[in-house]
Coordinates of C-alpha atoms in Angstrom, one line a residue:
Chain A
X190 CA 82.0 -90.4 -194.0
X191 CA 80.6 -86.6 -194.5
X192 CA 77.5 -87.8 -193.6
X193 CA 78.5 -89.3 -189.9
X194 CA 80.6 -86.1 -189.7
X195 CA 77.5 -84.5 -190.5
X196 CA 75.7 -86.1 -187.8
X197 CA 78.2 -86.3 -185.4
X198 CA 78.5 -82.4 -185.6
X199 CA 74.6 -82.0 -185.2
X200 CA 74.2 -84.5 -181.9
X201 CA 77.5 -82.7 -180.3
X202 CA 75.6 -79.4 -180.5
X203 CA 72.2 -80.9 -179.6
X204 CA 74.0 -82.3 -177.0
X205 CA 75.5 -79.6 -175.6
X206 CA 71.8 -77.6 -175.6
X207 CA 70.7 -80.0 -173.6
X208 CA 73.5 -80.4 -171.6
X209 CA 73.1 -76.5 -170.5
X210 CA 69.6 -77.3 -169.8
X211 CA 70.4 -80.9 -167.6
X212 CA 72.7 -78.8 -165.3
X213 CA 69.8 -76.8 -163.8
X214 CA 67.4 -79.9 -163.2
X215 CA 70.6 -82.0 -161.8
X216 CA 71.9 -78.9 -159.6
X217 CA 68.3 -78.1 -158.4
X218 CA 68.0 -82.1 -157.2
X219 CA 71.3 -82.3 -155.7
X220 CA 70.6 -79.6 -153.5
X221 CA 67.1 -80.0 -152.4
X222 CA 66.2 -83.5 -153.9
X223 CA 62.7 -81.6 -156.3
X224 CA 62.4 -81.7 -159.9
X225 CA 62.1 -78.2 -161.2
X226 CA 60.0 -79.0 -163.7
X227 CA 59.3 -75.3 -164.4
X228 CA 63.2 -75.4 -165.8
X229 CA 61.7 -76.3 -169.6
X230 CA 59.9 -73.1 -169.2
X231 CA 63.0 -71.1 -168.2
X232 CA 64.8 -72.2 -171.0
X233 CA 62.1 -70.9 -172.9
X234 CA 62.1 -67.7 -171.7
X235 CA 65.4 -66.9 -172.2
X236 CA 64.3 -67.4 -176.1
X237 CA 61.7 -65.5 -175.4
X238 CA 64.0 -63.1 -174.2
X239 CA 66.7 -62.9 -176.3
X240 CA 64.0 -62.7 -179.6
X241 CA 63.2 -59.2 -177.7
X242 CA 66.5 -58.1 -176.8
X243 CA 67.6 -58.7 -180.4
X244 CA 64.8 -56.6 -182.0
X245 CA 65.5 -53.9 -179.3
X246 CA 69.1 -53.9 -179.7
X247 CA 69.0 -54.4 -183.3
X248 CA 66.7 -51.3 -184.1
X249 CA 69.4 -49.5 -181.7
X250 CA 72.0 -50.3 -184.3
X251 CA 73.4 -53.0 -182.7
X252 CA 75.2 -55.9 -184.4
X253 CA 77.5 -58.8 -184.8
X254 CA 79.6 -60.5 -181.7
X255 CA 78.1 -57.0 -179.6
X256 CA 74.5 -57.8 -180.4
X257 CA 74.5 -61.6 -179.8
X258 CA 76.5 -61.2 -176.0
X259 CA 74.4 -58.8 -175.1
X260 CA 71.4 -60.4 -176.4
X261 CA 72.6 -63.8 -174.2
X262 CA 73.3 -61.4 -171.5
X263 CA 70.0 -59.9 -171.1
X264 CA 68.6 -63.6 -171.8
X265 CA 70.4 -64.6 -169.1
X266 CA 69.8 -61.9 -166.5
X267 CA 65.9 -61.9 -167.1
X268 CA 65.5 -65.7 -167.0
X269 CA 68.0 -65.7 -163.6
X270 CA 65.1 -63.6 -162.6
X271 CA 62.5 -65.9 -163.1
X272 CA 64.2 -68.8 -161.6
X273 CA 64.6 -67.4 -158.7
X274 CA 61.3 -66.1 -158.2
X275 CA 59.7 -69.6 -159.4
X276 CA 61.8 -70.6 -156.6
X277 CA 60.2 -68.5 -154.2
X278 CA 56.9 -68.4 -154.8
X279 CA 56.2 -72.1 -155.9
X280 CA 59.2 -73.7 -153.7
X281 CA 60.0 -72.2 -150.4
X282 CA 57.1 -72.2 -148.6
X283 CA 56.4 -75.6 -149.6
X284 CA 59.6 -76.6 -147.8
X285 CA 59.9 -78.9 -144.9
X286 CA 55.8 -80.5 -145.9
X287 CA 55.4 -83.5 -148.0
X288 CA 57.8 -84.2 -151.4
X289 CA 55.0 -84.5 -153.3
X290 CA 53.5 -80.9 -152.5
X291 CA 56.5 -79.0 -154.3
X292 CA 56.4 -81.4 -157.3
X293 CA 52.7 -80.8 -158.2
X294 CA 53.5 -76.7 -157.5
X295 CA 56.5 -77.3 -160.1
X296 CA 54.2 -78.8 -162.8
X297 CA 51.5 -75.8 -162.1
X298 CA 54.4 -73.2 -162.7
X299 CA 55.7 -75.3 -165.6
X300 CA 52.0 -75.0 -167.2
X301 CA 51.5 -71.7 -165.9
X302 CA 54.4 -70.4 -167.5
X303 CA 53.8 -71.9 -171.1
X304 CA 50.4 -70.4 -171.2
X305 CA 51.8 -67.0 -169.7
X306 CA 54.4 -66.4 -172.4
X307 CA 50.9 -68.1 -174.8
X308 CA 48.9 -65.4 -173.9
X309 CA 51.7 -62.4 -173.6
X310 CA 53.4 -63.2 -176.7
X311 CA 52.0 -65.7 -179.6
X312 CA 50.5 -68.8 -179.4
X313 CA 52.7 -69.6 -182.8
X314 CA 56.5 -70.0 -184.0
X315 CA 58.2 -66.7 -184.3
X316 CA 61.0 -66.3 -186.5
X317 CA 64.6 -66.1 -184.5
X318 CA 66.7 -63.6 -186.2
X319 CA 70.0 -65.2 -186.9
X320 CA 72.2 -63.6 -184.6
X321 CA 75.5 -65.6 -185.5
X322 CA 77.8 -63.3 -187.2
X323 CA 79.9 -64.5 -189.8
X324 CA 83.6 -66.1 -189.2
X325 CA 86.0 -65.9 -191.9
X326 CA 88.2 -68.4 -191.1
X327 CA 85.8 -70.7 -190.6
X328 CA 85.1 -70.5 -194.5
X329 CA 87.3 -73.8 -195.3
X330 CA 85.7 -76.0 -192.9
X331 CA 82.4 -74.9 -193.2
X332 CA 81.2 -78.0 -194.8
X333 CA 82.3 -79.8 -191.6
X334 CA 81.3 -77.0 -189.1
X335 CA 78.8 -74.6 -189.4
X336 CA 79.4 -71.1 -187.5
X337 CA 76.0 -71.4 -185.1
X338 CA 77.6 -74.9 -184.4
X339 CA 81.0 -73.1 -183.0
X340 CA 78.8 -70.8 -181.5
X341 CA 77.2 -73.6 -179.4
X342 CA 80.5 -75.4 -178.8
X343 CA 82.2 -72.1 -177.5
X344 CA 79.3 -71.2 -175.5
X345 CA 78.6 -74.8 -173.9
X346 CA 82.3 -75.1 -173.5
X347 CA 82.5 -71.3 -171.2
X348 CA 80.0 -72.1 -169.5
X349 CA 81.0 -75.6 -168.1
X350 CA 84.6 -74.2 -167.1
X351 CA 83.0 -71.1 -165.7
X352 CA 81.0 -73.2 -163.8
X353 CA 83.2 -76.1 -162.8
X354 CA 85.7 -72.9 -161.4
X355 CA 82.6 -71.7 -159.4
X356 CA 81.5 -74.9 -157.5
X357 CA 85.2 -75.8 -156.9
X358 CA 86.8 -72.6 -156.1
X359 CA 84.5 -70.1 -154.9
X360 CA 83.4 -69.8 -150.9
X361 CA 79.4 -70.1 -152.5
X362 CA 80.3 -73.1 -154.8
X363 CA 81.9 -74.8 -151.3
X364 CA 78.7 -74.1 -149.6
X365 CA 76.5 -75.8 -152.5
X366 CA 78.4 -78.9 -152.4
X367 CA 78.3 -79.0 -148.5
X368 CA 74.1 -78.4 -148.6
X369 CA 74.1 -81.1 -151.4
X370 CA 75.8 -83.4 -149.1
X371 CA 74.5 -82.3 -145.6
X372 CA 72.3 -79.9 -145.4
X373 CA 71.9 -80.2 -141.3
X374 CA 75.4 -79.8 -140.7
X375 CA 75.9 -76.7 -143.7
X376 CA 73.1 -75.1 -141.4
X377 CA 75.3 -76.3 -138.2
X378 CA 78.2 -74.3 -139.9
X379 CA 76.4 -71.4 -140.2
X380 CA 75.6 -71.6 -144.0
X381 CA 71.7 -69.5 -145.1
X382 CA 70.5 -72.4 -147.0
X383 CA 67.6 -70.3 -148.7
X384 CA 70.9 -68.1 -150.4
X385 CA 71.9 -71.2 -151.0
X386 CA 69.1 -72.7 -153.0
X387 CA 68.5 -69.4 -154.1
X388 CA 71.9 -69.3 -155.7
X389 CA 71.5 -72.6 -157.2
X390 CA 67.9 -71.5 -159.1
X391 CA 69.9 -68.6 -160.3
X392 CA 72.9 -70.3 -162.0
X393 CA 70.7 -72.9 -163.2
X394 CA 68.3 -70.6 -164.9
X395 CA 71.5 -69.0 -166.4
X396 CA 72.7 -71.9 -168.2
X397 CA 69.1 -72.5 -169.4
X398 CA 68.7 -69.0 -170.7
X399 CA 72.1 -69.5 -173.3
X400 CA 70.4 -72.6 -173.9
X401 CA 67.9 -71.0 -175.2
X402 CA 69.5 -68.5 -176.9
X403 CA 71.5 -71.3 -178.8
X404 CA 68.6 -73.0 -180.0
X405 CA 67.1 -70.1 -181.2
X406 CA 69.8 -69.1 -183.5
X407 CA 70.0 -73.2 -184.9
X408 CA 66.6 -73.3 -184.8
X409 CA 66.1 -70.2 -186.3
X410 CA 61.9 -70.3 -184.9
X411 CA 60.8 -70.5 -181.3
X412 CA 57.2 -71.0 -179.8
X413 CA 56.2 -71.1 -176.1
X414 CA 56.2 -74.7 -175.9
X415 CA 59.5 -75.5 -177.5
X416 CA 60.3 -75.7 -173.0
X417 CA 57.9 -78.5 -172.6
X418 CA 60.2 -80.6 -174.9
X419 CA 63.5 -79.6 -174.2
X420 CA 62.8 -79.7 -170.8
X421 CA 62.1 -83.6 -170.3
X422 CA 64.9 -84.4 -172.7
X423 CA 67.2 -82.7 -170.2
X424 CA 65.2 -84.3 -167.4
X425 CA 66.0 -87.6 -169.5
X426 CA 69.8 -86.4 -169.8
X427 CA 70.2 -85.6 -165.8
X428 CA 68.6 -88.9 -165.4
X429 CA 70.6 -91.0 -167.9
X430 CA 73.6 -89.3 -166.3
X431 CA 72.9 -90.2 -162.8
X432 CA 70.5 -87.0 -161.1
X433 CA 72.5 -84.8 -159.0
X434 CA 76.0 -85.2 -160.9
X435 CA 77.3 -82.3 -162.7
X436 CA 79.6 -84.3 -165.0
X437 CA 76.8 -86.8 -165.2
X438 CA 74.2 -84.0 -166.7
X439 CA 76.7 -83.5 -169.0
X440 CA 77.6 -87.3 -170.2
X441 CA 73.9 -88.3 -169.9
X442 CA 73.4 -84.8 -172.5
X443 CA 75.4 -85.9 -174.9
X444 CA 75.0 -89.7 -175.4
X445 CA 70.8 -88.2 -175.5
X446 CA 72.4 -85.8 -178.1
X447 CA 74.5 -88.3 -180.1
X448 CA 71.6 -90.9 -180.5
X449 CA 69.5 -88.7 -181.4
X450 CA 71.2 -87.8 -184.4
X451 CA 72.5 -91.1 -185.2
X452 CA 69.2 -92.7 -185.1
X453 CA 67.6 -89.8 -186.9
X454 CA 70.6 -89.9 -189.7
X455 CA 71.0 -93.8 -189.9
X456 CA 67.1 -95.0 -189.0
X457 CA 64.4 -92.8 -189.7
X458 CA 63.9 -89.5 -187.8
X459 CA 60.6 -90.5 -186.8
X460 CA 62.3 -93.1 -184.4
X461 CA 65.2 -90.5 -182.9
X462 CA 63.1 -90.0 -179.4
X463 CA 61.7 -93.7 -179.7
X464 CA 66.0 -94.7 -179.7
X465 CA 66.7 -92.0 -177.1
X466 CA 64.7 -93.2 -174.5
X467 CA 65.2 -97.0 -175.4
X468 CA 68.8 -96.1 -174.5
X469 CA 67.6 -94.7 -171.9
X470 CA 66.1 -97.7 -170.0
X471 CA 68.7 -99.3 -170.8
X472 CA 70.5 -98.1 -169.0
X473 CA 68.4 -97.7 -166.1
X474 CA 68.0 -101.2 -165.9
X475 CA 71.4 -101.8 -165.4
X476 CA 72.5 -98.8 -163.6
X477 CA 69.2 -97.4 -162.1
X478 CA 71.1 -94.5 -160.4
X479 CA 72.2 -93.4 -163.5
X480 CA 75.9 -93.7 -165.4
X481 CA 77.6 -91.1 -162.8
X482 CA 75.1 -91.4 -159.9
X483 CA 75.9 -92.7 -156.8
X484 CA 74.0 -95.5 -155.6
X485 CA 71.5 -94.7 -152.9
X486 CA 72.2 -96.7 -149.6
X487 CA 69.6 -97.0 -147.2
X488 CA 70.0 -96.7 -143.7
X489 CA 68.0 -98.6 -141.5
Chain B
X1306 CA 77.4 -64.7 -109.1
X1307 CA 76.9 -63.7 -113.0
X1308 CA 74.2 -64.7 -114.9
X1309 CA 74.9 -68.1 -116.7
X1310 CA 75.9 -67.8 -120.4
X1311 CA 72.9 -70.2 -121.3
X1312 CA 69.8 -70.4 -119.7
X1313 CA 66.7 -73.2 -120.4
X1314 CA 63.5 -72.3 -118.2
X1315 CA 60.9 -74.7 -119.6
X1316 CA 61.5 -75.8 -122.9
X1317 CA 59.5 -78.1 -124.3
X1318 CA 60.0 -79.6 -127.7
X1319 CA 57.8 -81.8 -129.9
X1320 CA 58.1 -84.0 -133.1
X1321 CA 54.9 -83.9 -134.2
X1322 CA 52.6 -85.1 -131.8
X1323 CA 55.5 -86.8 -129.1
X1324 CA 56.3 -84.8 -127.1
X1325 CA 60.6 -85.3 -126.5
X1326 CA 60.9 -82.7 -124.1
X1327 CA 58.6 -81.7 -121.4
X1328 CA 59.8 -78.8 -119.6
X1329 CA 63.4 -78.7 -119.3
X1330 CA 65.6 -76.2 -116.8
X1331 CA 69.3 -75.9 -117.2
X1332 CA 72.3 -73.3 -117.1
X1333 CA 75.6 -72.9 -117.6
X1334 CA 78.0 -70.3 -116.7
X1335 CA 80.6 -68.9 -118.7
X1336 CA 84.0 -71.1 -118.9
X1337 CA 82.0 -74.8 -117.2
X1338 CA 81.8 -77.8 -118.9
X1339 CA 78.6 -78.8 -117.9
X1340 CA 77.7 -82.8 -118.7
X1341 CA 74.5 -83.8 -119.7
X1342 CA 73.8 -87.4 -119.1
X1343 CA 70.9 -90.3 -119.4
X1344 CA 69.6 -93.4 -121.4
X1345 CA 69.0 -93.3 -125.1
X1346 CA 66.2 -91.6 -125.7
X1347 CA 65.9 -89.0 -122.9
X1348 CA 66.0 -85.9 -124.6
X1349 CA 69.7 -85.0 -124.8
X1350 CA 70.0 -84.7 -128.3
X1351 CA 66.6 -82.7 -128.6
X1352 CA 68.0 -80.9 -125.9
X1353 CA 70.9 -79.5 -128.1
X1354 CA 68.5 -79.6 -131.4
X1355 CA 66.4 -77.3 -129.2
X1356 CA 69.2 -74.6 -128.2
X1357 CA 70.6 -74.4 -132.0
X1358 CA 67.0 -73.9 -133.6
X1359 CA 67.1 -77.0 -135.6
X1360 CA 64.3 -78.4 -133.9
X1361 CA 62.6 -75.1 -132.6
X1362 CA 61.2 -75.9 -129.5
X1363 CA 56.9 -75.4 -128.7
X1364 CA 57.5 -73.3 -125.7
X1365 CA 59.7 -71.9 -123.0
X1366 CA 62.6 -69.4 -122.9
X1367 CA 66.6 -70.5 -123.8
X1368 CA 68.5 -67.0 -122.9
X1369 CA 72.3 -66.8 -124.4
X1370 CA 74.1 -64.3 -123.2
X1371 CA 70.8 -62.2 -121.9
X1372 CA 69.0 -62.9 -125.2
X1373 CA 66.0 -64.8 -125.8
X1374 CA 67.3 -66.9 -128.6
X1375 CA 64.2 -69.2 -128.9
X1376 CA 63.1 -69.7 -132.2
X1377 CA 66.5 -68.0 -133.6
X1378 CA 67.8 -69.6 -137.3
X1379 CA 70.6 -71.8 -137.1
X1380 CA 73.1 -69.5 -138.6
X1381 CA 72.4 -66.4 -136.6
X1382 CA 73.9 -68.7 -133.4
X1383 CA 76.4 -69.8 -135.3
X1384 CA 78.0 -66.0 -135.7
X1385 CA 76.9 -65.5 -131.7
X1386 CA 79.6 -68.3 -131.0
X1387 CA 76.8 -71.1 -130.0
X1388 CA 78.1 -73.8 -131.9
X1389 CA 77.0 -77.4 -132.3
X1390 CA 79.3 -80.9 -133.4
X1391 CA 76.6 -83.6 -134.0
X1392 CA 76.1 -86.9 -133.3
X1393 CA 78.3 -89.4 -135.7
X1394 CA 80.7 -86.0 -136.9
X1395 CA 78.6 -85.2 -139.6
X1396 CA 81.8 -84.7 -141.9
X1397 CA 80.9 -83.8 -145.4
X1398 CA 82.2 -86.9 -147.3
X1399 CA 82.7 -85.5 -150.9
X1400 CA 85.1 -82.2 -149.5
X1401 CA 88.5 -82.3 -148.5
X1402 CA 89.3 -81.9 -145.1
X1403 CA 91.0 -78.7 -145.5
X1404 CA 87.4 -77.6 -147.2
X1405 CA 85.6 -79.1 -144.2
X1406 CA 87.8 -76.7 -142.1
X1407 CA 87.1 -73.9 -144.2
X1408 CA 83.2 -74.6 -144.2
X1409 CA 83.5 -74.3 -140.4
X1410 CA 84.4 -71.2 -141.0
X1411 CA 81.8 -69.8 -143.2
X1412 CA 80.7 -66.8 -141.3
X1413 CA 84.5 -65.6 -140.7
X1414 CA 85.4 -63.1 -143.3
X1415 CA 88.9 -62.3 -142.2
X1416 CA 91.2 -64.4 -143.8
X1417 CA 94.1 -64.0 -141.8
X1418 CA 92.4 -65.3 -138.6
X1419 CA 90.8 -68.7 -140.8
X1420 CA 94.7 -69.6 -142.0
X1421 CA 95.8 -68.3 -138.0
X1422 CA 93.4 -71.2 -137.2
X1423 CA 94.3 -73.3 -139.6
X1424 CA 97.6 -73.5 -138.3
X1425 CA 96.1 -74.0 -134.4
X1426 CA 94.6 -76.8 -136.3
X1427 CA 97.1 -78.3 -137.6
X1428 CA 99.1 -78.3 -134.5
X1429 CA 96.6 -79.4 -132.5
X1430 CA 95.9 -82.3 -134.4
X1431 CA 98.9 -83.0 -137.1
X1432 CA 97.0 -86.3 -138.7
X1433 CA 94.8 -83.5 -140.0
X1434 CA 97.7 -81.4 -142.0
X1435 CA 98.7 -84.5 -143.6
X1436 CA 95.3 -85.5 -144.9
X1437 CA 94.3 -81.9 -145.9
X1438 CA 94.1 -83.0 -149.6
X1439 CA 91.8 -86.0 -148.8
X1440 CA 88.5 -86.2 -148.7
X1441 CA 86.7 -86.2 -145.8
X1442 CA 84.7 -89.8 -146.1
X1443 CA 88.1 -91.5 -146.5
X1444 CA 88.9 -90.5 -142.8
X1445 CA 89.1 -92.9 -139.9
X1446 CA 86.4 -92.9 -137.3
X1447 CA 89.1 -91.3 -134.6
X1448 CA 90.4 -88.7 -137.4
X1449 CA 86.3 -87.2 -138.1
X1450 CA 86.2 -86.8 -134.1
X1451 CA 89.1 -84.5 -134.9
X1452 CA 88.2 -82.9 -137.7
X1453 CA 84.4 -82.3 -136.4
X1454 CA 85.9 -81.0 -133.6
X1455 CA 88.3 -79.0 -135.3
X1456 CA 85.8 -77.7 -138.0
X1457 CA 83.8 -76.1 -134.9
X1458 CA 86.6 -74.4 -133.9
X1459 CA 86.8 -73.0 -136.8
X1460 CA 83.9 -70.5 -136.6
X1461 CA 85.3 -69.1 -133.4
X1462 CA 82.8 -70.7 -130.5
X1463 CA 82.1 -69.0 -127.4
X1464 CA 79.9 -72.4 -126.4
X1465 CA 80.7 -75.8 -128.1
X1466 CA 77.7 -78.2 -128.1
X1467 CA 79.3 -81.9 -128.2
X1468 CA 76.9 -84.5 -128.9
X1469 CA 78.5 -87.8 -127.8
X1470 CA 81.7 -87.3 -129.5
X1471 CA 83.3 -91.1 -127.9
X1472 CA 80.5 -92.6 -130.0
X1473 CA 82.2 -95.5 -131.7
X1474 CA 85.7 -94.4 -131.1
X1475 CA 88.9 -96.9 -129.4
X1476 CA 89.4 -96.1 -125.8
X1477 CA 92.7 -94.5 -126.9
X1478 CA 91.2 -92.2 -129.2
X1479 CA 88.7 -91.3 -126.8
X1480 CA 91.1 -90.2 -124.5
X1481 CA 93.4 -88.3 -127.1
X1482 CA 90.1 -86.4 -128.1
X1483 CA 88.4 -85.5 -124.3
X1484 CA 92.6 -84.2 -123.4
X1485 CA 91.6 -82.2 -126.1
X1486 CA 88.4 -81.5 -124.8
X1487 CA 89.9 -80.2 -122.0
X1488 CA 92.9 -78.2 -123.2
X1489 CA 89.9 -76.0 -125.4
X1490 CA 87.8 -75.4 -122.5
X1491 CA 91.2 -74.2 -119.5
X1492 CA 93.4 -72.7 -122.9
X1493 CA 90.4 -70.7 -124.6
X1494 CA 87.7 -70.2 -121.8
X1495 CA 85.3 -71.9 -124.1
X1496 CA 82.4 -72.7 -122.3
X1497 CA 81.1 -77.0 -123.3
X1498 CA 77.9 -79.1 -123.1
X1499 CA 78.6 -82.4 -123.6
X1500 CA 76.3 -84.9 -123.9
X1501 CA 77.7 -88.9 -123.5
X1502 CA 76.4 -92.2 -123.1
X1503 CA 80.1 -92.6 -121.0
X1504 CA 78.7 -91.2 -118.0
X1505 CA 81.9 -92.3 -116.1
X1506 CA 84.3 -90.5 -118.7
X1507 CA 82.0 -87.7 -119.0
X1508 CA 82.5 -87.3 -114.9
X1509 CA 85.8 -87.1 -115.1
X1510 CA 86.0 -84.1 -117.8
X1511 CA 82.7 -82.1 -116.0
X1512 CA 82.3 -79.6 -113.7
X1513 CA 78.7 -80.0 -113.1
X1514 CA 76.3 -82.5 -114.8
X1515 CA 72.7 -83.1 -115.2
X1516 CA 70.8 -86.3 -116.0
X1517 CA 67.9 -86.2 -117.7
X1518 CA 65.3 -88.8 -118.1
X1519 CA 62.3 -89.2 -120.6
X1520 CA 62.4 -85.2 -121.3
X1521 CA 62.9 -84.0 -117.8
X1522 CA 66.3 -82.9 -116.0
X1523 CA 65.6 -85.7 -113.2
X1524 CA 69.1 -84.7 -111.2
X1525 CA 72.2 -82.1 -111.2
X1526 CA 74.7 -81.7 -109.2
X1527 CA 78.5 -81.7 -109.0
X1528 CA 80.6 -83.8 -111.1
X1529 CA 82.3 -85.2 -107.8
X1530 CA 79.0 -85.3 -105.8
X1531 CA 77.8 -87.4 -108.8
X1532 CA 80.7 -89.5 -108.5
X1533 CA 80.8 -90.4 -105.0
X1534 CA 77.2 -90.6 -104.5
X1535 CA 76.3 -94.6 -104.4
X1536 CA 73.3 -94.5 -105.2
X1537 CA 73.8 -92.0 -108.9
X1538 CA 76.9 -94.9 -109.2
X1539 CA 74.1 -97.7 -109.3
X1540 CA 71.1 -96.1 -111.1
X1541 CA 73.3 -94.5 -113.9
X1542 CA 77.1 -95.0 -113.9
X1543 CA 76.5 -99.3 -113.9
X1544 CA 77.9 -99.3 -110.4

């Protein structure tokens, strides 16, 4: 029993890394239909980030709750950065020519970005300093919860209420789901779709950075290709979950997460990816757009 | 006699290589409802694609309101008051109708006038206050008319573009929506190009019309001159 406990802790929080991650790819497709694949690399340079910021900070004094929020915020500021400069360098002016054209200049920033960080920091892991403090009262339960795992859970769990508030009730969430579901007539309203996508990279690149805070501090090592990886599980997540659903991301995330961990625990953890995707065509088969997608009709 | 509001002196617009509009000339003055007629495929539609910068036309001038306005993005019109309601509504499915109101007005900061308009809205059209919580793909074909039409108004238009709105409606429903049609243009001054496949209905709600064919204005005139002339009745109103 401690042991599925065990492993139904570790694919929850696995889960939830990726489901931070799968929001960015599935936001970025509902709104203008590309796969950023360049989001991997985000993630990973919010790591990147945070590994700085924490050093900085830490040799500043800094420590405990004050050091790991500012840490995620700095992570989250820089790599909100990034997105939306990938965005308009290797996106916009690719808009309005052929779908393929931006998805080739996404796999050039993806690789461009890996060997950027390669070069500017270390082709090798780096140690991530552990920047969970500890929590008391966790102390009776820590054999079933680990404090970097609450960590995860609290931060996963903030960020998909603060998000769900933003697309719901804000004037700029509004004007996202309007471009996700017409962008000629969100232009006819009098909506700037480039602040729009704009805004989209941004928030999306946001939840990737704490992503990759997160894994940092349970990974406790980080290297410049750990975005390559992460990055097509989410892709695999957003898919599973039906691309260009927000709740979707988030299911699709966590069944990756769960099975993952199951099949690691219970098969061999040689054979966790092998099960992940086998669920995954599964289900593709018989839902090809996805658990929460909605199926793509035609007109003719 | 003041310069029209809108002015098209040789606009032609091209999707790629076909050209859909070769050289068109039209105006409208302030407060006219102006109907723009002809078979599918004319140009109409292009026509209005052209003047709200959604399909940016190759050449010629389009003057609103003693501004070249060629070329202009979508959403810079929009806050001049030129505003567009497409062909088939165009309502966004997944948002409630009261957020399909409140996208129409996205450029309206003051948010005393949006729930003033609301309630014009509402009264105008009281199906729509009842559905307000719905979402907007569950709506009838007659109730999108209204809500398009309504969502426009939102965002305060000094010229609406109406791109066939009878499309697919019940005779009754057409007439509840051109009455309304009607009561904008005498009630708020706003100045209206419609463009209908019902050239008889669109007659009857016109000042002036013009008919284009194959990306040309072929004929204007008069609403009543159009009307009474036999030979416009044969060629283009089926007798």
């Amino acid at each position: 029993m401690n042991f599925f406990l065990d492993l139904f802790m570790s694919g929850l929080t696995k889960g939830s890394i990726y489901a931070l991650i799968a929001l960015g790819y599935t936001m970025v497709y509902g709104i203008i239909a590309l796969i950023n694949f360049a989001h991997g690399e985000i993630y990973m340079i919010g790591a990147f980030t945070a590994l700085l910021a924490s050093m900085v900070l830490g040799s500043l004094g800094l420590s405990g709750w004050g050091l790991l929020l500012s840490v995620a915020a700095i992570a989250a500021v820089y790599s909100a950065m990034y997105g939306w400069t990938v965005e308009r360098v290797a996106y916009k002016p690719l808009r309005g020519s052929s779908r393929l054209a931006p998805l080739i200049s996404a796999i050039g920033m993806s690789i461009f970005l890996q060997n950027y960080v390669q070069l500017a920091q270390s082709p090798n892991f780096l140690v991530f300093p552990d920047l969970v403090p500890q929590i008391d009262f966790l102390a009776p339960v820590a054999r079933y919860i680990s404090r970097t795992q609450l960590v995860i859970l609290l931060f996963t769990v903030f960020s998909m209420v603060g998000l769900t508030v933003f697309i719901k009730f804000t004037k700029m969430g509004m004007a996202m789901r309007a471009v996700a579901q017409d962008q000629t007539m969100a232009r006819l309203a009098g909506v700037n779709i480039d602040k729009v996508i704009s805004a989209t990279f941004v928030i999306g690149s946001i939840l990737a950075a704490l992503g990759g805070v997160l894994i940092g501090c349970s990974m406790r090592q980080i290297s410049f290709y750990i975005g390559f990886i992460a990055g097509m599980k989410a892709f695999t997540a957003a898919v599973l979950g039906g691309i260009g659903s927000i709740p979707g991301a988030v299911v699709g995330a966590l069944i990756l997460g769960f099975a993952e961990s199951f099949a690691a625990g219970y098969v061999s953890s040689s054979y966790k990816d092998v099960v992940a995707f086998i669920i995954l065509i599964i289900i593709l088969i018989f839902r090809p757009e996805g658990i929460m997608g909605q199926a793509q009709t035609q007109k003719v | 006699m003041a310069a029209p509001m809108l002015e098209l002196k040789g606009v032609r617009t091209a999707y790629g290589n076909i050209e859909a509009l070769k050289g068109v000339d039209l105006d409208i003055r302030e407060g006219e409802i102006i109907a723009l007629l002809g078979a599918n495929g004319a140009g109409k539609t292009t026509t209005l694609c052209s003047i709200t910068g959604l399909v940016p036309p190759k050449s010629g001038s389009i003057v609103f309101d003693g501004q070249d306005i060629r070329g202009a993005r979508t959403e810079s019109l929009v806050r001049k008051g030129l505003i567009m309601v497409p062909e088939g509504r165009r309502i966004f499915p997944g948002l409630t109708v009261l957020e399909n109101l409140k996208m129409g007005a996205y450029l309206i900061s003051d948010k005393r006038a949006i729930s003033q308009d609301l309630e014009y809205i509402f009264n105008l059209f009281p199906i729509l206050a009842t559905r307000s919580r719905q979402s907007g793909g569950t709506l009838s074909g007659g109730e999108q008319q209204m809500l398009a039409i309504s969502r426009s108004l939102m965002g305060h238009p000094r010229m609406l573009l109406l791109d066939e709105p009878s499309l697919g409606l019940a005779p009754i429903v057409i007439r509840n929506i051109f009455d309304i049609i009607r009561k904008i243009n005498r009630e708020n001054g706003t100045t209206i190009l419609l463009v209908e496949q019902n050239a008889n209905l669109a007659l009857m709600l016109a000042h002036r019309a013009y008919i284009m064919t194959t990306g040309l204005i072929t004929l204007s005139g008069t609403a009543s001159e159009f009307l009474n002339d036999e030979s416009v009745r044969k060629a283009y109103l089926g007798g």
